[in-house]
Amino acid sequence: MKYLRAIFCVLTVICLIYSVSIYMVGSGTFSFAIWLVGAALFGCAWFFAGDDRWMKVPAVLRGACYCFIIVALIVFTVCMTAMLSHFGDKGVKDLDYIVVLGAQMRENGPSIIFKYRLDEAYEYLLDNPETICIVSGGQGRNESVTEGEGGKEYLISKGVEAGRIIAETRAMDTTENIANSLDIIGTTGGESDKLKSIGIVTNNFHVFRGIHLAKKLTEADVYGIAAYTVPWYLPNNMIRECFGIIRDITIMKW
């Protein structure tokens, strides 16, 4: 039990340190709180692992905790596996459209996570000169410009012709990113969908949800194009994405 307490103590400290590193990114989200919750849970586990306290807890409550932990581990393992299965997606050649899912715009340009998506789109557009790009995203409270317009300007600054880029400027989440972009493309259901091919460009951890949301909304051929993510931030992004998958599970095509 002494060694188990040591493990819980180390995990508590790791969660606290990681939460600070996520907070310092200044992304405008509260995902750092996930790791504070983790620190609190491991701290509680450390406490109850001492002096035989856990065995003094009523058996029904202990059983409920065990069931919750098992279910949570199964759900998160399934979600993580689904995400990892699309980490290497690079689409196919000569797609009709690629859709870049928006992320935060800052005063000095796209956030690092958005920049990775746009850079991946840029590389694809260079290699496939007939493909049209839609950059999707509205304007959040902490943004001075819409993500669609900001992303379009970034791609133009890198040399992509303005006529190849369409800015979608109303979407406020992933589902709206995709639905509004499909409206622009014109994939409203029917035979015409089968004539189109679409790539969803987003960071590797986000590809699974992006393409399965799109497949629910269109009969067009949908492919993922995975952009880079800094490894240090992957745990945070993947945990957050698990909650996104759970939330959207009923509106995704499996």
PDB file of C-alpha atoms in Angstrom:
ATOM      1  CA  MET A   1       0.000   0.000   0.000  1.00  0.00           C
ATOM      2  CA  LYS A   2       2.957   2.312   0.663  1.00  0.00           C
ATOM      3  CA  TYR A   3       4.066   2.003  -2.962  1.00  0.00           C
ATOM      4  CA  LEU A   4       0.509   2.611  -4.178  1.00  0.00           C
ATOM      5  CA  ARG A   5       0.354   5.819  -2.146  1.00  0.00           C
ATOM      6  CA  ALA A   6       3.654   6.912  -3.675  1.00  0.00           C
ATOM      7  CA  ILE A   7       2.232   6.359  -7.163  1.00  0.00           C
ATOM      8  CA  PHE A   8      -0.887   8.374  -6.336  1.00  0.00           C
ATOM      9  CA  CYS A   9       1.284  11.161  -4.919  1.00  0.00           C
ATOM     10  CA  VAL A  10       3.411  11.311  -8.069  1.00  0.00           C
ATOM     11  CA  LEU A  11       0.327  11.322 -10.294  1.00  0.00           C
ATOM     12  CA  THR A  12      -1.153  14.174  -8.246  1.00  0.00           C
ATOM     13  CA  VAL A  13       1.983  16.276  -8.731  1.00  0.00           C
ATOM     14  CA  ILE A  14       2.134  15.451 -12.456  1.00  0.00           C
ATOM     15  CA  CYS A  15      -1.476  16.547 -12.939  1.00  0.00           C
ATOM     16  CA  LEU A  16      -0.839  19.813 -11.103  1.00  0.00           C
ATOM     17  CA  ILE A  17       2.274  20.612 -13.144  1.00  0.00           C
ATOM     18  CA  TYR A  18       0.551  19.693 -16.404  1.00  0.00           C
ATOM     19  CA  SER A  19      -2.494  21.836 -15.569  1.00  0.00           C
ATOM     20  CA  VAL A  20      -0.210  24.846 -15.098  1.00  0.00           C
ATOM     21  CA  SER A  21       1.488  24.205 -18.452  1.00  0.00           C
ATOM     22  CA  ILE A  22      -1.897  24.019 -20.190  1.00  0.00           C
ATOM     23  CA  TYR A  23      -3.096  27.184 -18.461  1.00  0.00           C
ATOM     24  CA  MET A  24       0.050  29.040 -19.564  1.00  0.00           C
ATOM     25  CA  VAL A  25      -0.781  28.377 -23.221  1.00  0.00           C
ATOM     26  CA  GLY A  26      -3.575  30.930 -22.869  1.00  0.00           C
ATOM     27  CA  SER A  27      -5.909  29.190 -25.298  1.00  0.00           C
ATOM     28  CA  GLY A  28      -9.000  30.742 -23.751  1.00  0.00           C
ATOM     29  CA  THR A  29     -10.463  27.359 -22.792  1.00  0.00           C
ATOM     30  CA  PHE A  30     -10.706  25.829 -19.344  1.00  0.00           C
ATOM     31  CA  SER A  31      -9.253  22.444 -20.252  1.00  0.00           C
ATOM     32  CA  PHE A  32      -6.548  22.916 -17.608  1.00  0.00           C
ATOM     33  CA  ALA A  33      -9.347  22.289 -15.086  1.00  0.00           C
ATOM     34  CA  ILE A  34      -9.505  18.655 -16.258  1.00  0.00           C
ATOM     35  CA  TRP A  35      -6.044  18.134 -14.799  1.00  0.00           C
ATOM     36  CA  LEU A  36      -6.941  19.920 -11.568  1.00  0.00           C
ATOM     37  CA  VAL A  37      -9.818  17.462 -11.216  1.00  0.00           C
ATOM     38  CA  GLY A  38      -7.368  14.644 -11.928  1.00  0.00           C
ATOM     39  CA  ALA A  39      -5.035  15.971  -9.238  1.00  0.00           C
ATOM     40  CA  ALA A  40      -7.939  16.108  -6.768  1.00  0.00           C
ATOM     41  CA  LEU A  41      -8.965  12.528  -7.568  1.00  0.00           C
ATOM     42  CA  PHE A  42      -5.429  11.168  -7.222  1.00  0.00           C
ATOM     43  CA  GLY A  43      -5.047  13.204  -4.038  1.00  0.00           C
ATOM     44  CA  CYS A  44      -8.175  11.552  -2.641  1.00  0.00           C
ATOM     45  CA  ALA A  45      -6.847   8.156  -3.714  1.00  0.00           C
ATOM     46  CA  TRP A  46      -3.597   8.925  -1.876  1.00  0.00           C
ATOM     47  CA  PHE A  47      -5.539   9.818   1.274  1.00  0.00           C
ATOM     48  CA  PHE A  48      -7.784   6.767   1.256  1.00  0.00           C
ATOM     49  CA  ALA A  49      -4.872   4.438   0.509  1.00  0.00           C
ATOM     50  CA  GLY A  50      -3.400   5.256   3.930  1.00  0.00           C
ATOM     51  CA  ASP A  51      -4.240   3.741   7.314  1.00  0.00           C
ATOM     52  CA  ASP A  52      -6.663   1.278   5.743  1.00  0.00           C
ATOM     53  CA  ARG A  53      -9.165   4.132   5.187  1.00  0.00           C
ATOM     54  CA  TRP A  54     -10.495   2.719   1.907  1.00  0.00           C
ATOM     55  CA  MET A  55     -11.686  -0.503   3.542  1.00  0.00           C
ATOM     56  CA  LYS A  56     -13.680   1.555   6.044  1.00  0.00           C
ATOM     57  CA  VAL A  57     -15.759   3.041   3.228  1.00  0.00           C
ATOM     58  CA  PRO A  58     -19.168   1.270   2.837  1.00  0.00           C
ATOM     59  CA  ALA A  59     -18.970  -1.676   0.450  1.00  0.00           C
ATOM     60  CA  VAL A  60     -21.753  -0.303  -1.774  1.00  0.00           C
ATOM     61  CA  LEU A  61     -19.888   2.977  -2.283  1.00  0.00           C
ATOM     62  CA  ARG A  62     -16.632   1.145  -2.977  1.00  0.00           C
ATOM     63  CA  GLY A  63     -18.403  -1.032  -5.550  1.00  0.00           C
ATOM     64  CA  ALA A  64     -19.919   2.014  -7.227  1.00  0.00           C
ATOM     65  CA  CYS A  65     -16.465   3.626  -7.454  1.00  0.00           C
ATOM     66  CA  TYR A  66     -14.979   0.491  -8.991  1.00  0.00           C
ATOM     67  CA  CYS A  67     -17.791   0.319 -11.564  1.00  0.00           C
ATOM     68  CA  PHE A  68     -17.343   3.985 -12.464  1.00  0.00           C
ATOM     69  CA  ILE A  69     -13.588   3.547 -12.913  1.00  0.00           C
ATOM     70  CA  ILE A  70     -14.028   0.453 -15.115  1.00  0.00           C
ATOM     71  CA  VAL A  71     -16.675   2.100 -17.321  1.00  0.00           C
ATOM     72  CA  ALA A  72     -14.599   5.281 -17.633  1.00  0.00           C
ATOM     73  CA  LEU A  73     -11.499   3.306 -18.605  1.00  0.00           C
ATOM     74  CA  ILE A  74     -13.423   1.355 -21.261  1.00  0.00           C
ATOM     75  CA  VAL A  75     -15.030   4.480 -22.741  1.00  0.00           C
ATOM     76  CA  PHE A  76     -11.799   6.465 -22.821  1.00  0.00           C
ATOM     77  CA  THR A  77      -9.855   3.520 -24.259  1.00  0.00           C
ATOM     78  CA  VAL A  78     -12.372   3.143 -27.093  1.00  0.00           C
ATOM     79  CA  CYS A  79     -12.286   6.890 -27.820  1.00  0.00           C
ATOM     80  CA  MET A  80      -8.482   7.018 -27.742  1.00  0.00           C
ATOM     81  CA  THR A  81      -8.212   4.007 -30.050  1.00  0.00           C
ATOM     82  CA  ALA A  82     -10.645   5.615 -32.489  1.00  0.00           C
ATOM     83  CA  MET A  83      -8.577   8.810 -32.516  1.00  0.00           C
ATOM     84  CA  LEU A  84      -5.275   6.993 -32.968  1.00  0.00           C
ATOM     85  CA  SER A  85      -6.655   5.060 -35.943  1.00  0.00           C
ATOM     86  CA  HIS A  86      -6.729   8.314 -37.962  1.00  0.00           C
ATOM     87  CA  PHE A  87      -3.461   9.923 -36.833  1.00  0.00           C
ATOM     88  CA  GLY A  88      -1.787   9.046 -40.140  1.00  0.00           C
ATOM     89  CA  ASP A  89      -4.587  10.128 -42.509  1.00  0.00           C
ATOM     90  CA  LYS A  90      -3.325  12.134 -45.495  1.00  0.00           C
ATOM     91  CA  GLY A  91      -6.365  11.986 -47.776  1.00  0.00           C
ATOM     92  CA  VAL A  92      -6.032  11.070 -51.445  1.00  0.00           C
ATOM     93  CA  LYS A  93      -4.841  13.044 -54.457  1.00  0.00           C
ATOM     94  CA  ASP A  94      -6.978  15.535 -56.355  1.00  0.00           C
ATOM     95  CA  LEU A  95      -9.808  15.991 -53.886  1.00  0.00           C
ATOM     96  CA  ASP A  96     -12.470  18.415 -55.088  1.00  0.00           C
ATOM     97  CA  TYR A  97     -12.462  20.289 -51.784  1.00  0.00           C
ATOM     98  CA  ILE A  98     -10.602  20.377 -48.515  1.00  0.00           C
ATOM     99  CA  VAL A  99     -12.229  21.855 -45.413  1.00  0.00           C
ATOM    100  CA  VAL A 100      -9.941  23.329 -42.753  1.00  0.00           C
ATOM    101  CA  LEU A 101     -11.669  23.249 -39.374  1.00  0.00           C
ATOM    102  CA  GLY A 102     -11.150  26.531 -37.547  1.00  0.00           C
ATOM    103  CA  ALA A 103      -9.332  27.150 -34.289  1.00  0.00           C
ATOM    104  CA  GLN A 104      -8.400  30.228 -32.311  1.00  0.00           C
ATOM    105  CA  MET A 105      -7.191  33.356 -34.076  1.00  0.00           C
ATOM    106  CA  ARG A 106      -4.912  35.649 -32.079  1.00  0.00           C
ATOM    107  CA  GLU A 107      -3.860  39.254 -32.610  1.00  0.00           C
ATOM    108  CA  ASN A 108      -0.662  38.126 -34.336  1.00  0.00           C
ATOM    109  CA  GLY A 109      -2.295  35.445 -36.475  1.00  0.00           C
ATOM    110  CA  PRO A 110      -3.493  31.846 -36.143  1.00  0.00           C
ATOM    111  CA  SER A 111      -2.881  30.020 -32.879  1.00  0.00           C
ATOM    112  CA  ILE A 112      -0.265  27.295 -33.110  1.00  0.00           C
ATOM    113  CA  ILE A 113      -2.880  24.538 -33.366  1.00  0.00           C
ATOM    114  CA  PHE A 114      -4.689  26.411 -36.178  1.00  0.00           C
ATOM    115  CA  LYS A 115      -1.395  27.137 -37.909  1.00  0.00           C
ATOM    116  CA  TYR A 116      -0.606  23.422 -38.070  1.00  0.00           C
ATOM    117  CA  ARG A 117      -3.962  22.815 -39.784  1.00  0.00           C
ATOM    118  CA  LEU A 118      -3.408  25.641 -42.259  1.00  0.00           C
ATOM    119  CA  ASP A 119       0.149  24.529 -43.012  1.00  0.00           C
ATOM    120  CA  GLU A 120      -1.106  21.010 -43.745  1.00  0.00           C
ATOM    121  CA  ALA A 121      -3.746  22.477 -46.051  1.00  0.00           C
ATOM    122  CA  TYR A 122      -1.087  24.589 -47.750  1.00  0.00           C
ATOM    123  CA  GLU A 123       1.046  21.532 -48.487  1.00  0.00           C
ATOM    124  CA  TYR A 124      -1.960  19.698 -49.895  1.00  0.00           C
ATOM    125  CA  LEU A 125      -2.951  22.660 -52.098  1.00  0.00           C
ATOM    126  CA  LEU A 126       0.576  22.878 -53.474  1.00  0.00           C
ATOM    127  CA  ASP A 127       0.498  19.233 -54.511  1.00  0.00           C
ATOM    128  CA  ASN A 128      -3.079  19.344 -55.832  1.00  0.00           C
ATOM    129  CA  PRO A 129      -3.559  22.573 -57.820  1.00  0.00           C
ATOM    130  CA  GLU A 130      -7.210  21.917 -58.758  1.00  0.00           C
ATOM    131  CA  THR A 131      -8.449  21.511 -55.202  1.00  0.00           C
ATOM    132  CA  ILE A 132     -10.573  24.259 -53.629  1.00  0.00           C
ATOM    133  CA  CYS A 133     -10.074  25.063 -49.932  1.00  0.00           C
ATOM    134  CA  ILE A 134     -12.746  26.132 -47.451  1.00  0.00           C
ATOM    135  CA  VAL A 135     -11.491  27.602 -44.168  1.00  0.00           C
ATOM    136  CA  SER A 136     -14.294  27.427 -41.622  1.00  0.00           C
ATOM    137  CA  GLY A 137     -14.821  29.284 -38.366  1.00  0.00           C
ATOM    138  CA  GLY A 138     -16.663  32.232 -36.894  1.00  0.00           C
ATOM    139  CA  GLN A 139     -15.471  34.878 -34.451  1.00  0.00           C
ATOM    140  CA  GLY A 140     -15.236  34.040 -30.771  1.00  0.00           C
ATOM    141  CA  ARG A 141     -15.336  36.517 -27.904  1.00  0.00           C
ATOM    142  CA  ASN A 142     -11.542  36.524 -27.614  1.00  0.00           C
ATOM    143  CA  GLU A 143     -10.906  36.864 -31.368  1.00  0.00           C
ATOM    144  CA  SER A 144     -10.536  40.074 -33.383  1.00  0.00           C
ATOM    145  CA  VAL A 145     -11.358  38.406 -36.707  1.00  0.00           C
ATOM    146  CA  THR A 146     -13.274  35.337 -37.851  1.00  0.00           C
ATOM    147  CA  GLU A 147     -11.289  32.124 -38.071  1.00  0.00           C
ATOM    148  CA  GLY A 148     -12.417  31.707 -41.671  1.00  0.00           C
ATOM    149  CA  GLU A 149     -11.115  35.093 -42.790  1.00  0.00           C
ATOM    150  CA  GLY A 150      -7.971  34.878 -40.659  1.00  0.00           C
ATOM    151  CA  GLY A 151      -7.141  31.431 -42.017  1.00  0.00           C
ATOM    152  CA  LYS A 152      -7.783  32.584 -45.587  1.00  0.00           C
ATOM    153  CA  GLU A 153      -5.437  35.556 -45.177  1.00  0.00           C
ATOM    154  CA  TYR A 154      -2.759  33.261 -43.749  1.00  0.00           C
ATOM    155  CA  LEU A 155      -2.932  30.928 -46.743  1.00  0.00           C
ATOM    156  CA  ILE A 156      -2.873  33.881 -49.165  1.00  0.00           C
ATOM    157  CA  SER A 157       0.230  35.217 -47.386  1.00  0.00           C
ATOM    158  CA  LYS A 158       1.918  31.874 -48.082  1.00  0.00           C
ATOM    159  CA  GLY A 159       1.170  32.187 -51.798  1.00  0.00           C
ATOM    160  CA  VAL A 160      -2.109  30.341 -52.326  1.00  0.00           C
ATOM    161  CA  GLU A 161      -4.323  32.045 -54.914  1.00  0.00           C
ATOM    162  CA  ALA A 162      -7.239  33.859 -53.297  1.00  0.00           C
ATOM    163  CA  GLY A 163      -9.642  32.338 -55.805  1.00  0.00           C
ATOM    164  CA  ARG A 164      -8.929  28.867 -54.446  1.00  0.00           C
ATOM    165  CA  ILE A 165      -9.922  29.752 -50.883  1.00  0.00           C
ATOM    166  CA  ILE A 166     -13.432  30.229 -49.501  1.00  0.00           C
ATOM    167  CA  ALA A 167     -13.936  31.611 -45.990  1.00  0.00           C
ATOM    168  CA  GLU A 168     -16.870  30.236 -43.994  1.00  0.00           C
ATOM    169  CA  THR A 169     -17.377  32.735 -41.161  1.00  0.00           C
ATOM    170  CA  ARG A 170     -20.399  31.646 -39.088  1.00  0.00           C
ATOM    171  CA  ALA A 171     -19.499  28.281 -37.531  1.00  0.00           C
ATOM    172  CA  MET A 172     -18.954  28.174 -33.769  1.00  0.00           C
ATOM    173  CA  ASP A 173     -18.083  24.492 -33.277  1.00  0.00           C
ATOM    174  CA  THR A 174     -16.924  21.424 -35.190  1.00  0.00           C
ATOM    175  CA  THR A 175     -20.419  20.357 -36.235  1.00  0.00           C
ATOM    176  CA  GLU A 176     -21.177  23.797 -37.647  1.00  0.00           C
ATOM    177  CA  ASN A 177     -17.751  23.951 -39.319  1.00  0.00           C
ATOM    178  CA  ILE A 178     -18.624  20.864 -41.308  1.00  0.00           C
ATOM    179  CA  ALA A 179     -22.330  21.508 -41.892  1.00  0.00           C
ATOM    180  CA  ASN A 180     -21.786  25.085 -43.113  1.00  0.00           C
ATOM    181  CA  SER A 181     -18.884  24.039 -45.342  1.00  0.00           C
ATOM    182  CA  LEU A 182     -20.987  21.276 -46.889  1.00  0.00           C
ATOM    183  CA  ASP A 183     -23.697  23.850 -47.569  1.00  0.00           C
ATOM    184  CA  ILE A 184     -21.136  25.940 -49.445  1.00  0.00           C
ATOM    185  CA  ILE A 185     -19.973  22.917 -51.418  1.00  0.00           C
ATOM    186  CA  GLY A 186     -23.566  21.952 -52.138  1.00  0.00           C
ATOM    187  CA  THR A 187     -23.604  18.390 -50.802  1.00  0.00           C
ATOM    188  CA  THR A 188     -27.209  18.424 -49.684  1.00  0.00           C
ATOM    189  CA  GLY A 189     -27.875  14.764 -50.309  1.00  0.00           C
ATOM    190  CA  GLY A 190     -28.446  12.967 -53.568  1.00  0.00           C
ATOM    191  CA  GLU A 191     -26.580  11.693 -56.598  1.00  0.00           C
ATOM    192  CA  SER A 192     -24.495  14.859 -56.950  1.00  0.00           C
ATOM    193  CA  ASP A 193     -22.755  14.023 -53.665  1.00  0.00           C
ATOM    194  CA  LYS A 194     -21.141  10.985 -55.230  1.00  0.00           C
ATOM    195  CA  LEU A 195     -19.354  13.203 -57.740  1.00  0.00           C
ATOM    196  CA  LYS A 196     -17.525  15.111 -55.020  1.00  0.00           C
ATOM    197  CA  SER A 197     -14.613  14.206 -52.788  1.00  0.00           C
ATOM    198  CA  ILE A 198     -13.851  16.142 -49.627  1.00  0.00           C
ATOM    199  CA  GLY A 199     -10.914  16.198 -47.250  1.00  0.00           C
ATOM    200  CA  ILE A 200     -11.305  17.263 -43.609  1.00  0.00           C
ATOM    201  CA  VAL A 201      -8.125  19.006 -42.464  1.00  0.00           C
ATOM    202  CA  THR A 202      -7.577  19.164 -38.723  1.00  0.00           C
ATOM    203  CA  ASN A 203      -5.095  18.094 -36.067  1.00  0.00           C
ATOM    204  CA  ASN A 204      -4.478  14.362 -35.756  1.00  0.00           C
ATOM    205  CA  PHE A 205      -6.487  13.888 -32.546  1.00  0.00           C
ATOM    206  CA  HIS A 206      -9.499  15.639 -34.124  1.00  0.00           C
ATOM    207  CA  VAL A 207      -9.662  13.798 -37.472  1.00  0.00           C
ATOM    208  CA  PHE A 208     -11.803  10.870 -36.318  1.00  0.00           C
ATOM    209  CA  ARG A 209     -14.664  13.052 -35.105  1.00  0.00           C
ATOM    210  CA  GLY A 210     -14.376  15.396 -38.065  1.00  0.00           C
ATOM    211  CA  ILE A 211     -14.742  12.767 -40.771  1.00  0.00           C
ATOM    212  CA  HIS A 212     -17.473  10.814 -38.972  1.00  0.00           C
ATOM    213  CA  LEU A 213     -19.523  13.966 -38.456  1.00  0.00           C
ATOM    214  CA  ALA A 214     -19.103  14.745 -42.156  1.00  0.00           C
ATOM    215  CA  LYS A 215     -20.076  11.241 -43.251  1.00  0.00           C
ATOM    216  CA  LYS A 216     -23.318  11.607 -41.327  1.00  0.00           C
ATOM    217  CA  LEU A 217     -24.165  14.761 -43.293  1.00  0.00           C
ATOM    218  CA  THR A 218     -23.167  13.846 -46.848  1.00  0.00           C
ATOM    219  CA  GLU A 219     -22.884  10.930 -49.257  1.00  0.00           C
ATOM    220  CA  ALA A 220     -19.752  12.457 -50.779  1.00  0.00           C
ATOM    221  CA  ASP A 221     -16.447  10.640 -50.372  1.00  0.00           C
ATOM    222  CA  VAL A 222     -14.881  11.993 -47.164  1.00  0.00           C
ATOM    223  CA  TYR A 223     -11.219  11.636 -46.204  1.00  0.00           C
ATOM    224  CA  GLY A 224      -9.180  12.810 -43.245  1.00  0.00           C
ATOM    225  CA  ILE A 225      -6.026  14.898 -43.551  1.00  0.00           C
ATOM    226  CA  ALA A 226      -4.187  14.903 -40.230  1.00  0.00           C
ATOM    227  CA  ALA A 227      -2.094  17.878 -39.149  1.00  0.00           C
ATOM    228  CA  TYR A 228       0.656  17.881 -36.535  1.00  0.00           C
ATOM    229  CA  THR A 229       0.152  18.385 -32.801  1.00  0.00           C
ATOM    230  CA  VAL A 230       2.946  19.120 -30.319  1.00  0.00           C
ATOM    231  CA  PRO A 231       3.337  15.849 -28.355  1.00  0.00           C
ATOM    232  CA  TRP A 232       3.374  17.610 -24.968  1.00  0.00           C
ATOM    233  CA  TYR A 233      -0.191  18.827 -25.531  1.00  0.00           C
ATOM    234  CA  LEU A 234      -1.577  15.580 -26.935  1.00  0.00           C
ATOM    235  CA  PRO A 235      -2.764  14.208 -23.569  1.00  0.00           C
ATOM    236  CA  ASN A 236      -4.796  17.355 -22.950  1.00  0.00           C
ATOM    237  CA  ASN A 237      -6.179  17.486 -26.474  1.00  0.00           C
ATOM    238  CA  MET A 238      -7.051  13.801 -26.554  1.00  0.00           C
ATOM    239  CA  ILE A 239      -8.821  13.884 -23.180  1.00  0.00           C
ATOM    240  CA  ARG A 240     -10.835  16.906 -24.329  1.00  0.00           C
ATOM    241  CA  GLU A 241     -11.614  15.162 -27.605  1.00  0.00           C
ATOM    242  CA  CYS A 242     -12.967  12.133 -25.728  1.00  0.00           C
ATOM    243  CA  PHE A 243     -15.643  14.380 -24.267  1.00  0.00           C
ATOM    244  CA  GLY A 244     -16.332  15.747 -27.761  1.00  0.00           C
ATOM    245  CA  ILE A 245     -16.825  12.244 -29.142  1.00  0.00           C
ATOM    246  CA  ILE A 246     -19.117  11.299 -26.246  1.00  0.00           C
ATOM    247  CA  ARG A 247     -21.175  14.457 -26.795  1.00  0.00           C
ATOM    248  CA  ASP A 248     -21.469  13.970 -30.563  1.00  0.00           C
ATOM    249  CA  ILE A 249     -21.843  10.198 -30.600  1.00  0.00           C
ATOM    250  CA  THR A 250     -25.475  10.340 -31.760  1.00  0.00           C
ATOM    251  CA  ILE A 251     -24.745  12.643 -34.712  1.00  0.00           C
ATOM    252  CA  MET A 252     -21.742  10.730 -36.069  1.00  0.00           C
ATOM    253  CA  LYS A 253     -21.819   7.976 -38.658  1.00  0.00           C
ATOM    254  CA  TRP A 254     -20.232   4.771 -37.369  1.00  0.00           C
TER     255      TRP A 254
END
